[in-house]
Coordinates of C-alpha atoms in Angstrom, one line a residue:
X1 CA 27.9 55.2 14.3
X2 CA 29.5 58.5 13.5
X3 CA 27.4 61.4 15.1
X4 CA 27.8 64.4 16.9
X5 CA 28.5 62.8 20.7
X6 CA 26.5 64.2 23.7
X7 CA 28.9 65.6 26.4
X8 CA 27.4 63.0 29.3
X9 CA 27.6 60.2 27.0
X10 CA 28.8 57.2 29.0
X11 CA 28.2 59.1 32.4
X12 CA 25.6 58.3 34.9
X13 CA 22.1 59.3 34.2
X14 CA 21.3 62.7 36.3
X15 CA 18.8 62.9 38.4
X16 CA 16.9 65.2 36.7
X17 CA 17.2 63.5 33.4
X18 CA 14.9 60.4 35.0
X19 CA 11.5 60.1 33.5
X20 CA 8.5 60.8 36.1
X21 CA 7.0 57.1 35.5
X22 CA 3.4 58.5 37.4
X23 CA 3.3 61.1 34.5
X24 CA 3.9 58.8 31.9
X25 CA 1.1 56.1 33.7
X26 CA -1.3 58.9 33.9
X27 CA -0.7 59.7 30.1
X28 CA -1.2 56.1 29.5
X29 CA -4.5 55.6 30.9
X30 CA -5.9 60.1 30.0
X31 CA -4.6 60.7 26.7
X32 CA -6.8 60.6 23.4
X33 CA -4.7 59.9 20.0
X34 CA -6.0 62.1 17.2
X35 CA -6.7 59.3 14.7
X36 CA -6.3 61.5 12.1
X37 CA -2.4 62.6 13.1
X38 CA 0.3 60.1 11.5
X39 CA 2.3 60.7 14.5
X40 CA -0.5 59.3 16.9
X41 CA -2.1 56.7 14.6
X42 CA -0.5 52.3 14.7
X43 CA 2.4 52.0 13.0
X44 CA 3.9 48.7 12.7
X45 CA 7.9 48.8 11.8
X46 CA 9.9 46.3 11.4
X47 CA 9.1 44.9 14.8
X48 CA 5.5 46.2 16.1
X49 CA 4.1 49.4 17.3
X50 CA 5.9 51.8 19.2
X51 CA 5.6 55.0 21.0
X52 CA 5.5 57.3 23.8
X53 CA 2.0 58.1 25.7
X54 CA 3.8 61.2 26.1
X55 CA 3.6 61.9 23.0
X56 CA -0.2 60.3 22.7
X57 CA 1.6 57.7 20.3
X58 CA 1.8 54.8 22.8
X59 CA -1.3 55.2 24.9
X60 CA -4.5 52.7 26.3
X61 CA -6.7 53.5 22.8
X62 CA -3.5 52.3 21.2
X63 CA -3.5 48.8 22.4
X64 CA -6.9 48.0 22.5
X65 CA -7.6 49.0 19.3
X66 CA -4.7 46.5 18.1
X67 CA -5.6 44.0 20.4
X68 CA -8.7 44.1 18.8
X69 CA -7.3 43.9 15.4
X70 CA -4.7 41.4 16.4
X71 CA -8.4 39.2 17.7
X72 CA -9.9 39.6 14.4
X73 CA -7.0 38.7 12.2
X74 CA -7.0 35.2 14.7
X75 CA -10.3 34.4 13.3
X76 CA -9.8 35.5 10.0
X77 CA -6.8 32.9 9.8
X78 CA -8.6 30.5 12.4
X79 CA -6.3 30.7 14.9
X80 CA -8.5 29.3 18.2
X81 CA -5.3 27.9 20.2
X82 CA -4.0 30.1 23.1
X83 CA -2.4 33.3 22.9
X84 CA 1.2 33.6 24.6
X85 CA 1.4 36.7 26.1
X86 CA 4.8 38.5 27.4
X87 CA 6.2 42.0 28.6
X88 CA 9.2 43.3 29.5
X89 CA 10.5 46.0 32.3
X90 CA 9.7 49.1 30.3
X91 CA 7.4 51.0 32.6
X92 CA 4.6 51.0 29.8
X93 CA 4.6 47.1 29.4
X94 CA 2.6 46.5 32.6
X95 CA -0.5 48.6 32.1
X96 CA -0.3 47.3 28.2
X97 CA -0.5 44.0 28.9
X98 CA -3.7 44.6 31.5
X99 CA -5.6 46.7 28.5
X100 CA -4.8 43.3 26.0
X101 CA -5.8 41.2 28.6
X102 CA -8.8 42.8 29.2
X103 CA -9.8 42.5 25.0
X104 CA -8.9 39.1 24.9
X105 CA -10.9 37.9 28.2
X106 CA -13.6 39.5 26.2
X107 CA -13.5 38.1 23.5
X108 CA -12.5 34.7 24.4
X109 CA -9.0 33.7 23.7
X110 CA -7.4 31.8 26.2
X111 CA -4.5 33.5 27.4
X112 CA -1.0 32.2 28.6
X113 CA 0.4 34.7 31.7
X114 CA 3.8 34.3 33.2
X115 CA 3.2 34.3 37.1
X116 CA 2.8 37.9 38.9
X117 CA 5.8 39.3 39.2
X118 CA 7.7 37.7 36.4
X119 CA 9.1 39.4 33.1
X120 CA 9.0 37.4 30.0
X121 CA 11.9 37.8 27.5
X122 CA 11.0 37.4 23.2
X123 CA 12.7 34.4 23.3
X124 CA 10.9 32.5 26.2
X125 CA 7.5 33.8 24.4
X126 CA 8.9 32.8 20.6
X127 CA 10.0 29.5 22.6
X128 CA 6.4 29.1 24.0
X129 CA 4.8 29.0 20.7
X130 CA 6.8 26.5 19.1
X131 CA 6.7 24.3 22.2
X132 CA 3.0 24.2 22.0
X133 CA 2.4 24.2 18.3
X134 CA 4.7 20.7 18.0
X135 CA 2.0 18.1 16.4
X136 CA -0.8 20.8 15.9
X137 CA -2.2 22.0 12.9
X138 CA -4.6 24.2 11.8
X139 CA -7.0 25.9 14.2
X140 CA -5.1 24.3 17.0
X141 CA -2.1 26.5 17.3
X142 CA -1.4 28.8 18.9
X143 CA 0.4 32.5 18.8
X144 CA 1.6 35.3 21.1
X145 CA 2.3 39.3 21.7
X146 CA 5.3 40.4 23.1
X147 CA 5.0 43.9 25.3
X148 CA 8.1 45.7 24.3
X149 CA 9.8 48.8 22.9
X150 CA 13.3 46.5 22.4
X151 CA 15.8 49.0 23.6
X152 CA 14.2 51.9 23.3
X153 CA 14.2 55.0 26.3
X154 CA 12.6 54.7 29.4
X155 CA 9.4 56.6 28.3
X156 CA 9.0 54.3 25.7
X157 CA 6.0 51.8 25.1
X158 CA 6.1 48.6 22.4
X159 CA 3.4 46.2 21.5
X160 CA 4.2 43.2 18.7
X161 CA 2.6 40.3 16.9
X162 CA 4.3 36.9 16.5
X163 CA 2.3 34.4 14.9
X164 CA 2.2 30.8 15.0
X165 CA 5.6 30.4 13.4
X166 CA 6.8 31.3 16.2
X167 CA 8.7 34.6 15.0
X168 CA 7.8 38.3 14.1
X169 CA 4.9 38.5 12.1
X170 CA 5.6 39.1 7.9
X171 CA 4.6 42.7 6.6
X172 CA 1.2 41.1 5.2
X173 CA -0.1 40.2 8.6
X174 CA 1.3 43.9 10.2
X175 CA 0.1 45.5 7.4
X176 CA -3.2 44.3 7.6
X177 CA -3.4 44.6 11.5
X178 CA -2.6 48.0 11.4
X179 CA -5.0 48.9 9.1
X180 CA -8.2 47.8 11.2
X181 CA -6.3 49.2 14.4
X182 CA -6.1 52.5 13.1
X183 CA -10.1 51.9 11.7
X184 CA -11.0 51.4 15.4
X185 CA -9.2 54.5 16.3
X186 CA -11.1 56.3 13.9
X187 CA -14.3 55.2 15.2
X188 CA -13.6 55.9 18.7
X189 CA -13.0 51.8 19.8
X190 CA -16.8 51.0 18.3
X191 CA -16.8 47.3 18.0
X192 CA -13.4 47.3 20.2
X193 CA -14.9 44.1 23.3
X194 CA -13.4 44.8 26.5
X195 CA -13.8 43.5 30.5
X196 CA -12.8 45.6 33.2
X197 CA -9.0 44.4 34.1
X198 CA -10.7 42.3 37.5
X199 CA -13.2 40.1 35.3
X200 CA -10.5 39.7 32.5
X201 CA -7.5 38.5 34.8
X202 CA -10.3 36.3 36.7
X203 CA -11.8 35.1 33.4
X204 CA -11.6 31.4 32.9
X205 CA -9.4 31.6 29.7
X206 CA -6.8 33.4 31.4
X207 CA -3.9 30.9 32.4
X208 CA -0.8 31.2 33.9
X209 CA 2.4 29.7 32.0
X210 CA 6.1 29.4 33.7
X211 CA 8.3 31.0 30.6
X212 CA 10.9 30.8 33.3
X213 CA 11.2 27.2 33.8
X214 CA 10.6 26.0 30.2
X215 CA 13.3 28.2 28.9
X216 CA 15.6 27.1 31.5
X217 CA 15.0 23.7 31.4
X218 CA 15.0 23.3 27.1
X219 CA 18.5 25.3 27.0
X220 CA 20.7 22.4 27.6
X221 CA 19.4 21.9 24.1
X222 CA 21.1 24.7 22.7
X223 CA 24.2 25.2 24.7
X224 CA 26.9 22.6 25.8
X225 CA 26.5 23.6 29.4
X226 CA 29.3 20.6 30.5
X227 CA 32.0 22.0 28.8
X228 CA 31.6 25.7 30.3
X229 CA 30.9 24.4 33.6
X230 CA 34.2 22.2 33.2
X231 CA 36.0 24.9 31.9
X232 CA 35.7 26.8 35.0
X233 CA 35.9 30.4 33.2
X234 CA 34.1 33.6 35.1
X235 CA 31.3 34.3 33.4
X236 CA 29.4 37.9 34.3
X237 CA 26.2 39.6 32.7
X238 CA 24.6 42.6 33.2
X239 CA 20.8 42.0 32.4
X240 CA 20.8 46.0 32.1
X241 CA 17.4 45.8 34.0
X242 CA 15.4 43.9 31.5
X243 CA 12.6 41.4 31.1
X244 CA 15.8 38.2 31.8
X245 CA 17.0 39.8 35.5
X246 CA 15.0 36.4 37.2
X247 CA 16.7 34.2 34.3
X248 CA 19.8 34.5 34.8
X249 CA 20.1 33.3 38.2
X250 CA 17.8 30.3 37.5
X251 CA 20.2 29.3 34.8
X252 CA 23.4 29.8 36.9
X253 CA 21.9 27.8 39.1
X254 CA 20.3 25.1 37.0
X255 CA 23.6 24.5 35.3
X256 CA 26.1 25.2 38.1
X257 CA 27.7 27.9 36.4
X258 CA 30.2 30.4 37.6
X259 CA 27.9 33.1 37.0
X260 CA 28.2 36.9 38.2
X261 CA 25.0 38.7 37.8
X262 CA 26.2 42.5 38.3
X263 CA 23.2 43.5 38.9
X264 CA 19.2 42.4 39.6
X265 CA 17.8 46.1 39.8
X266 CA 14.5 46.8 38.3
X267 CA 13.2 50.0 37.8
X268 CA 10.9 51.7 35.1
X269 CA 13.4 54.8 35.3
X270 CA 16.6 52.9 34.4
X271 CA 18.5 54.9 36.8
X272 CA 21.6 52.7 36.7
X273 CA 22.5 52.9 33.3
X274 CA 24.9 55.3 31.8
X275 CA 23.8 57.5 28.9
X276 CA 23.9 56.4 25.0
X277 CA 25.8 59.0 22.6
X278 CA 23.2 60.9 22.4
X279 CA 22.8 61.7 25.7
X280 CA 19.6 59.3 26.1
X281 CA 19.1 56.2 28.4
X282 CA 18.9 53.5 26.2
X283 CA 19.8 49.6 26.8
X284 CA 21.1 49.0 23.9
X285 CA 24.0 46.7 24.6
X286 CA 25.6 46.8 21.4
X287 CA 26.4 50.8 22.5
X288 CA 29.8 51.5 24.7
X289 CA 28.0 54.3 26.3
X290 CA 25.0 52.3 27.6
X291 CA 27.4 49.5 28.6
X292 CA 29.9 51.2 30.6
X293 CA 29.0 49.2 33.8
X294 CA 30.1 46.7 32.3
X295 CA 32.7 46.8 30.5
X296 CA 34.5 48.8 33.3
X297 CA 34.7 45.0 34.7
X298 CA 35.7 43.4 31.9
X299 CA 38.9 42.3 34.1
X300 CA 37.2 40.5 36.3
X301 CA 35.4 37.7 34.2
X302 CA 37.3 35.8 31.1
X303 CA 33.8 36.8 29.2
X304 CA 30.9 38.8 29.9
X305 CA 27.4 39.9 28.6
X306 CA 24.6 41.8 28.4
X307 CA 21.1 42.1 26.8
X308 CA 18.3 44.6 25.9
X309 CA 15.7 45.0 27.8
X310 CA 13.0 42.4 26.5
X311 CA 16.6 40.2 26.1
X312 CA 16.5 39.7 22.4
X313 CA 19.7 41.2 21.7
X314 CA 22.9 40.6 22.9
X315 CA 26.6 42.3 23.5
X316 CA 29.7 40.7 24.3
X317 CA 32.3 41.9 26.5
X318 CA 35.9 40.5 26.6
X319 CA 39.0 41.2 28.6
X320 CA 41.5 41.2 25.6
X321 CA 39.0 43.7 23.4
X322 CA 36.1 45.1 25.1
X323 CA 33.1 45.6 24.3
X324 CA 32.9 44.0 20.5
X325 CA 31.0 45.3 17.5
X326 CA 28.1 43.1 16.9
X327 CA 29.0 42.5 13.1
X328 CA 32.4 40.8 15.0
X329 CA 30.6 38.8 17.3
X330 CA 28.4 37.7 14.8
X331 CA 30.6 36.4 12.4
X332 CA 32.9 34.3 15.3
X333 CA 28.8 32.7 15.9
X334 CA 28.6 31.6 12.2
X335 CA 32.1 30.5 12.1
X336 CA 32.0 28.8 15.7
X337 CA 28.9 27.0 14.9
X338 CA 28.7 25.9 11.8
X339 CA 32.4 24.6 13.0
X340 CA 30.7 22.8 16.2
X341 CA 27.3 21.6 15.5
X342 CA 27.5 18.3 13.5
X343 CA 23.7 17.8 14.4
X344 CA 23.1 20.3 12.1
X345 CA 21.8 19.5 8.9
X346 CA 24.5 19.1 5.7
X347 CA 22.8 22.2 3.7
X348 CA 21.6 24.6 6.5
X349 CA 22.5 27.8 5.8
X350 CA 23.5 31.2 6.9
X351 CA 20.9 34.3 7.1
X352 CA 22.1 37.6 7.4
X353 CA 20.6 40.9 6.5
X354 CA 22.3 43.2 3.6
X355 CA 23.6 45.6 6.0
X356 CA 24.9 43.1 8.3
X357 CA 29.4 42.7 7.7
X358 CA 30.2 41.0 4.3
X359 CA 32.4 38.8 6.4
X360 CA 30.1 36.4 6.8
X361 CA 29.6 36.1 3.2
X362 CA 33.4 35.2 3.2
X363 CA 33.0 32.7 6.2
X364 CA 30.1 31.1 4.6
X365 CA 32.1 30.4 1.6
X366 CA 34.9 29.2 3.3
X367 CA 32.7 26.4 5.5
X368 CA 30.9 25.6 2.2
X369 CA 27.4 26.7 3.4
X370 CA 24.5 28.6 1.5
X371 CA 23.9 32.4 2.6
X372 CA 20.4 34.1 3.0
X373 CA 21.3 37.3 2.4
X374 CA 17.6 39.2 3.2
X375 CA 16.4 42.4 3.9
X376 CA 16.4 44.2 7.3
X377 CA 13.9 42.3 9.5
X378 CA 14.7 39.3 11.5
X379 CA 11.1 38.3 10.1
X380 CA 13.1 36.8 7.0
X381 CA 14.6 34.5 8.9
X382 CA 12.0 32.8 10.9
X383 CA 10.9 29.9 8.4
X384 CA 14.5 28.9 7.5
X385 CA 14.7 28.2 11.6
X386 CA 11.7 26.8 11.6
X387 CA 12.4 23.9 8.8
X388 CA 16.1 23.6 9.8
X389 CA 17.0 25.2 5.8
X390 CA 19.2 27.6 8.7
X391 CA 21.4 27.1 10.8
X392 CA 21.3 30.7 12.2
X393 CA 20.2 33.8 11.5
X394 CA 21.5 37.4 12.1
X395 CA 21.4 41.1 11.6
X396 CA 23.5 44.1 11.7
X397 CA 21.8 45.2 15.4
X398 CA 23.0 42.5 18.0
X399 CA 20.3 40.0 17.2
X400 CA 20.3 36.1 16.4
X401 CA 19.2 33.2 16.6
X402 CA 20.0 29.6 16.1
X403 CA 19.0 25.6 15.8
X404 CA 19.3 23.6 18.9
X405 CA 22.7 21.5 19.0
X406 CA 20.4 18.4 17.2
X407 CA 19.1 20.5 14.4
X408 CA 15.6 21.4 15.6
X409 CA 14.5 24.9 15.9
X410 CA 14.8 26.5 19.1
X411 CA 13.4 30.1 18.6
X412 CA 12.3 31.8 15.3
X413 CA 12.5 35.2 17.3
X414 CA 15.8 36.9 18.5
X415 CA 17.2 35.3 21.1
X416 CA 19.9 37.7 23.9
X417 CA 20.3 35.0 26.2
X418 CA 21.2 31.8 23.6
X419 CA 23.7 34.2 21.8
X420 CA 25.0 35.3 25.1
X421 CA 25.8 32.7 26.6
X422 CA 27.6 31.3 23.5
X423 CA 30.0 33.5 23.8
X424 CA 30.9 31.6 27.2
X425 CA 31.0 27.9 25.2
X426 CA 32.9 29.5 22.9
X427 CA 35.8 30.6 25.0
X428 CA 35.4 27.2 27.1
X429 CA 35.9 25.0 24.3
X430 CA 39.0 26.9 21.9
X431 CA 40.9 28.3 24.7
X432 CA 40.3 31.7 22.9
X433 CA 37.9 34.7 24.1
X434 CA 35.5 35.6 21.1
X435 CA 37.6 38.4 20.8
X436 CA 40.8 36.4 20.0
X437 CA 38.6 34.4 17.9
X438 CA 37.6 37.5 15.8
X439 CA 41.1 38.5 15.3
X440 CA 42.0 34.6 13.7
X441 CA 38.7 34.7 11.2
X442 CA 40.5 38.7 10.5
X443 CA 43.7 37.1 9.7
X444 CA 42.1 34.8 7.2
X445 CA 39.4 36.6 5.8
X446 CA 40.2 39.9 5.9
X447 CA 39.7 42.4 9.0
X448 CA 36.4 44.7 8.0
X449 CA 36.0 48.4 9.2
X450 CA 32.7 49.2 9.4
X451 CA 30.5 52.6 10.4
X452 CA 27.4 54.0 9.8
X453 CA 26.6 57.9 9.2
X454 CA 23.0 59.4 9.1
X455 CA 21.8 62.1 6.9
X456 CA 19.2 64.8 6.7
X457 CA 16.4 63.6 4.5
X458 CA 12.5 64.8 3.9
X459 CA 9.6 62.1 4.1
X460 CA 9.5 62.5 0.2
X461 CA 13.1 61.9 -0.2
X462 CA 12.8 58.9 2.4
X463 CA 9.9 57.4 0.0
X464 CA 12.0 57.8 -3.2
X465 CA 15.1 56.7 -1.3
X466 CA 13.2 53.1 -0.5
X467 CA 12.5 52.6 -3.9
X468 CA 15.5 53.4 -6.1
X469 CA 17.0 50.4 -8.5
X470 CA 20.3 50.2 -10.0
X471 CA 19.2 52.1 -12.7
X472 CA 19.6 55.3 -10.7
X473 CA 22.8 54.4 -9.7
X474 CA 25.1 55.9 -12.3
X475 CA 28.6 55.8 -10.9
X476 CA 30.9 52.9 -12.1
X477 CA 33.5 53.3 -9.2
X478 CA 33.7 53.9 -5.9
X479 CA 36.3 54.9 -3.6
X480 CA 38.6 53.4 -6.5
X481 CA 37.4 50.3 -7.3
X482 CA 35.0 49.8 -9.7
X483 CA 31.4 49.0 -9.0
X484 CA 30.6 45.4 -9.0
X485 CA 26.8 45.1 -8.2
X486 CA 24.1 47.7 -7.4
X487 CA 20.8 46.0 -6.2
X488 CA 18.0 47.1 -4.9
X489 CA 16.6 43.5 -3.8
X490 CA 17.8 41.1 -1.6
X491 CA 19.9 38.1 -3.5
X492 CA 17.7 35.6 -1.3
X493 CA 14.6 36.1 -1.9
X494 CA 13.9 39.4 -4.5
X495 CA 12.3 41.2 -1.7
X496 CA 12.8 44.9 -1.6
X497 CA 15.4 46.2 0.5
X498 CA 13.9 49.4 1.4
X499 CA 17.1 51.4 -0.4
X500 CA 20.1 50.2 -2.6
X501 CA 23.7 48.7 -2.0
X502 CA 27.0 49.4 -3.6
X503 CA 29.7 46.6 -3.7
X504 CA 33.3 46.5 -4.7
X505 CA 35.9 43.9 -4.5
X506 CA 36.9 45.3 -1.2
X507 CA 34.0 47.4 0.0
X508 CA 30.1 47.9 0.2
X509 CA 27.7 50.7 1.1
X510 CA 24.0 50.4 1.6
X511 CA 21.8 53.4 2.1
X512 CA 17.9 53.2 3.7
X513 CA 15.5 55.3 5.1
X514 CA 14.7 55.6 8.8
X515 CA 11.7 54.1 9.6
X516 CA 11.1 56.5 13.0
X517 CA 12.9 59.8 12.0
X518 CA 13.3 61.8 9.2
X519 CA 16.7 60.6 8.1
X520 CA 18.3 58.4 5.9
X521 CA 21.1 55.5 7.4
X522 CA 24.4 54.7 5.0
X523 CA 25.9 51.6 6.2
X524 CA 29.5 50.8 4.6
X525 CA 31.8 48.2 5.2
X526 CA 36.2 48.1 4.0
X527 CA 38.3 45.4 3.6
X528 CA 41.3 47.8 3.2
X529 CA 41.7 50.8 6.1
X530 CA 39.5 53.3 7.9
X531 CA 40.9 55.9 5.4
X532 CA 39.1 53.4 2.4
X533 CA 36.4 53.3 4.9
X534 CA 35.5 57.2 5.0
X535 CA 36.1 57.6 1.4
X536 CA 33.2 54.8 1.0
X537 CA 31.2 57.0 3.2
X538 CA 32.0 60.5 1.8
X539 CA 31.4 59.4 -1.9
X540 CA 28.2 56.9 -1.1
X541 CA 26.7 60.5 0.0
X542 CA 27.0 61.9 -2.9
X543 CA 26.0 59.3 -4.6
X544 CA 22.5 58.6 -2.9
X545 CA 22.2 62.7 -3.0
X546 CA 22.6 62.6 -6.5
X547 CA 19.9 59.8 -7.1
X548 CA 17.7 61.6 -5.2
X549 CA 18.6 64.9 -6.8
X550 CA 17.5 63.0 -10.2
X551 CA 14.6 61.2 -9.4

């Protein structure tokens, strides 16, 4: 992403930059949100509710009141199996998951707990679901909340809502949520049932549930263990402190792999990682700045990895290119497994989001398969897994998911470790690292350059922005092709894309609002050279400035 780089970017956090986790608790547990602020009220993105109790938009009122919400909306849909419930390492995650405990004790619902001490990645909780949902219907299912922020900084807090599909919950059910979250808010947590955190942990709904083991144990499922552990390749991952640090050596273990796990630190503050561009600790591992432990070892393994910190997104380290771009990794997936998988089902397709490298339209073509091109939202993806209809699913930010090597679904959530630990099968069975592999699908289908520039934009601009059509759009070429398709919709299902994209024969932009800041995002993509790359860039500004201007 082009932006203005911090000057410790990619250095070791200082010590005075480290968050003062007792502040943050005690903020948790004292401050009051103002219902009626915007900044303080739920808001449900594209993947749950999340905030800061510094900033009183993450704080106990906050997840009771949606816990709460999330209870009613059970009933309303009569939902009466048990509730999966996971966190992650973010400091917040812990006394989150004792205030939802506490509502659901209350309230009834049994509730699955991983054992004390144990962090439960999306995927394991996603996982979970299905697993228990196969041959129920009806009332009998059951559902989970993940406790996360995804990638997000230390201070960070993250609460979200997968239903019994397994995957993140559709805007309806958010929406809705939400709504009567914000209504208990308003009327100071009247009607809001709660036990103190003793009597609700003690309760005789709660359960406890070993994520750990199933995951571990279901993986061979997904991942052709025999011909990694044959290979003998080094494998390395970095678990970058997040909710999978127990994980990984279970499945080193379970699976004899050769598997270096750099490092099994936990800590609220995140002390050990380096800071993002901006000068922020952030584990995003799709970011060279986050994952400079890493990659500074990149000799030492024939592939390595890494994952966010609830582990539902993945980066992929290589000693012939570094760290890769997650569009490049993705697209070696599709091609890899659509390649290797003859379980899979004749017509299963490829999702993608609209932002997420046009490559993969090409591959898709190439192997013959259908694409799902969707909106942003991994949420678009999760029936398709479900049913089989695809074979994977992907967006633009490091995250995917896939079928199990037979055909079933294996998550309908994001899923780090699975994608992760592809990248190791994937150099075990070609001989090639997936960066090698990028470069041949490059030399076939073209080599993209991709980037992503952020501009200046007011909440009015950001709400005409999401709902411009190709109508506004009055420019017939861009950086000297001509215009080939404007749309505002996705091609595989109609839905709104939240913005508009521009395509040429050899190029794309897309442009969006932010969902957090007061910015707009323009994504573009060339087939040609980064000097056909920035003119994409320079003249998609203008053009979205101009449809704004005119609106």
């Amino acid at each position: 992403m082009s932006s203005r780089l911090h000057p410790l970017a990619g250095q070791p956090a200082p010590p005075d930059s480290l968050l003062d986790l007792d502040a943050l608790q005690e903020a948790y547990f004292s401050r009051q949100p103002d219902p009626s602020s915007p900044e303080q009220q739920v808001s449900f993105g594209t993947s749950g509710h999340r905030g800061s109790a510094l900033d009183g938009s993450f704080n106990e009122w906050h997840v009771l009141a949606i816990t709460q919400a999330i209870v009613d909306h059970r009933k309303q849909q009569g939902i009466a199996g048990p509730l999966f419930l996971g966190a992650d390492t973010h400091a917040l995650s812990a006394p989150a998951v004792t205030s939802a405990l506490e509502v659901l004790a209350a309230n009834g619902v049994d509730v699955m707990l991983a054992p004390a001490g144990q962090f439960t990645p999306t995927p394991a909780v996603s996982l979970a679901i299905l697993e228990y949902n196969q041959g129920r219907t009806g009332s009998a299912r059951a559902d989970g909340i993940v406790v996360t922020p995804s990638h997000n900084p230390p201070r960070d807090g993250g609460f979200k809502y997968n239903p019994p599909h397994g995957g993140p919950a559709d805007s309806d059910i958010t929406s809705g949520i939400q709504k009567h979250a914000n209504a208990y808010l308003a009327q100071l947590l009247q009607g809001v049932r709660r036990l103190d955190a003793d009597s609700a942990l003690a309760a005789g709904t709660t359960h406890e549930h070993d994520y750990l083991a199933q995951y571990v144990e279901l993986l061979q499922h997904v991942i052709d263990f025999d011909a990694v552990r044959a290979s003998g390749i080094r494998l390395g991952v970095d678990p970058l402190g997040g909710a999978g640090v127990a994980y990984w050596p279970a499945i080193a273990e379970r699976y004899k792999l050769p598997l270096t796990v750099v490092s099994d630190v936990v800590d609220g503050r995140f002390p050990f990682m380096s800071l993002d561009w901006d000068g922020k600790i952030r584990m995003d591992p799709s970011s060279p700045y986050a994952m400079r432990r890493l990659t500074t070892l990149r000799d030492k393994f024939d592939v390595a990895f890494a994952c966010d910190t609830d582990h539902d997104r993945h980066g992929i380290v290589t000693p012939s290119g570094g760290l890769m771009q997650p569009n490049n990794y993705l697209s070696v997936a599709v091609d890899y497994l659509f390649r290797n998988r003859p379980g899979w089902g004749a017509g299963a397709g490829v999702g993608k989001t609209v932002v997420t490298t046009a490559l993969i339209d090409r591959i898709a073509r190439g192997l013959g398969r259908p694409l799902f091109d969707a909106p942003v939202g991994f949420k678009w993806f999760s029936p398709g897994l479900l049913d089989g209809s695809l074979g994977l699913g992907c967006e633009e930010s490091a995250g995917a998911s896939f079928l199990k090597r037979d055909g079933r679904v294996w998550t309908t959530d994001k899923d780090g470790i699975a994608a992760a630990l592809l990248s190791a099968e994937i150099t075990a069975r070609t001989g090639k690292d997936p960066s090698q592999y990028f470069d041949s699908l490059a030399a076939t289908h073209g080599r993209p350059y991709a980037d992503r520039v952020d501009g200046a934009a007011t909440r009015e601009q950001k709400a005409r922005l999401s709902k411009l059509t190709a109508a506004d759009v009055q420019a017939t070429s861009l950086a000297g092709e001509a215009v080939e398709a404007v749309i505002s919709t996705a091609p595989a299902n109609g839905a709104a894309i939240g913005g508009i994209k521009v395509s040429t024969a050899n190029g794309w932009f897309a442009a969006r609002p932010s969902g957090t800041e007061d910015i707009y995002k323009v994504y573009a993509e060339s087939f040609r050279d980064e000097a056909h790359l920035l003119q994409l860039l320079q003249e998609a500004q203008d053009i979205v400035n101009k449809a704004l201007a005119a609106t």
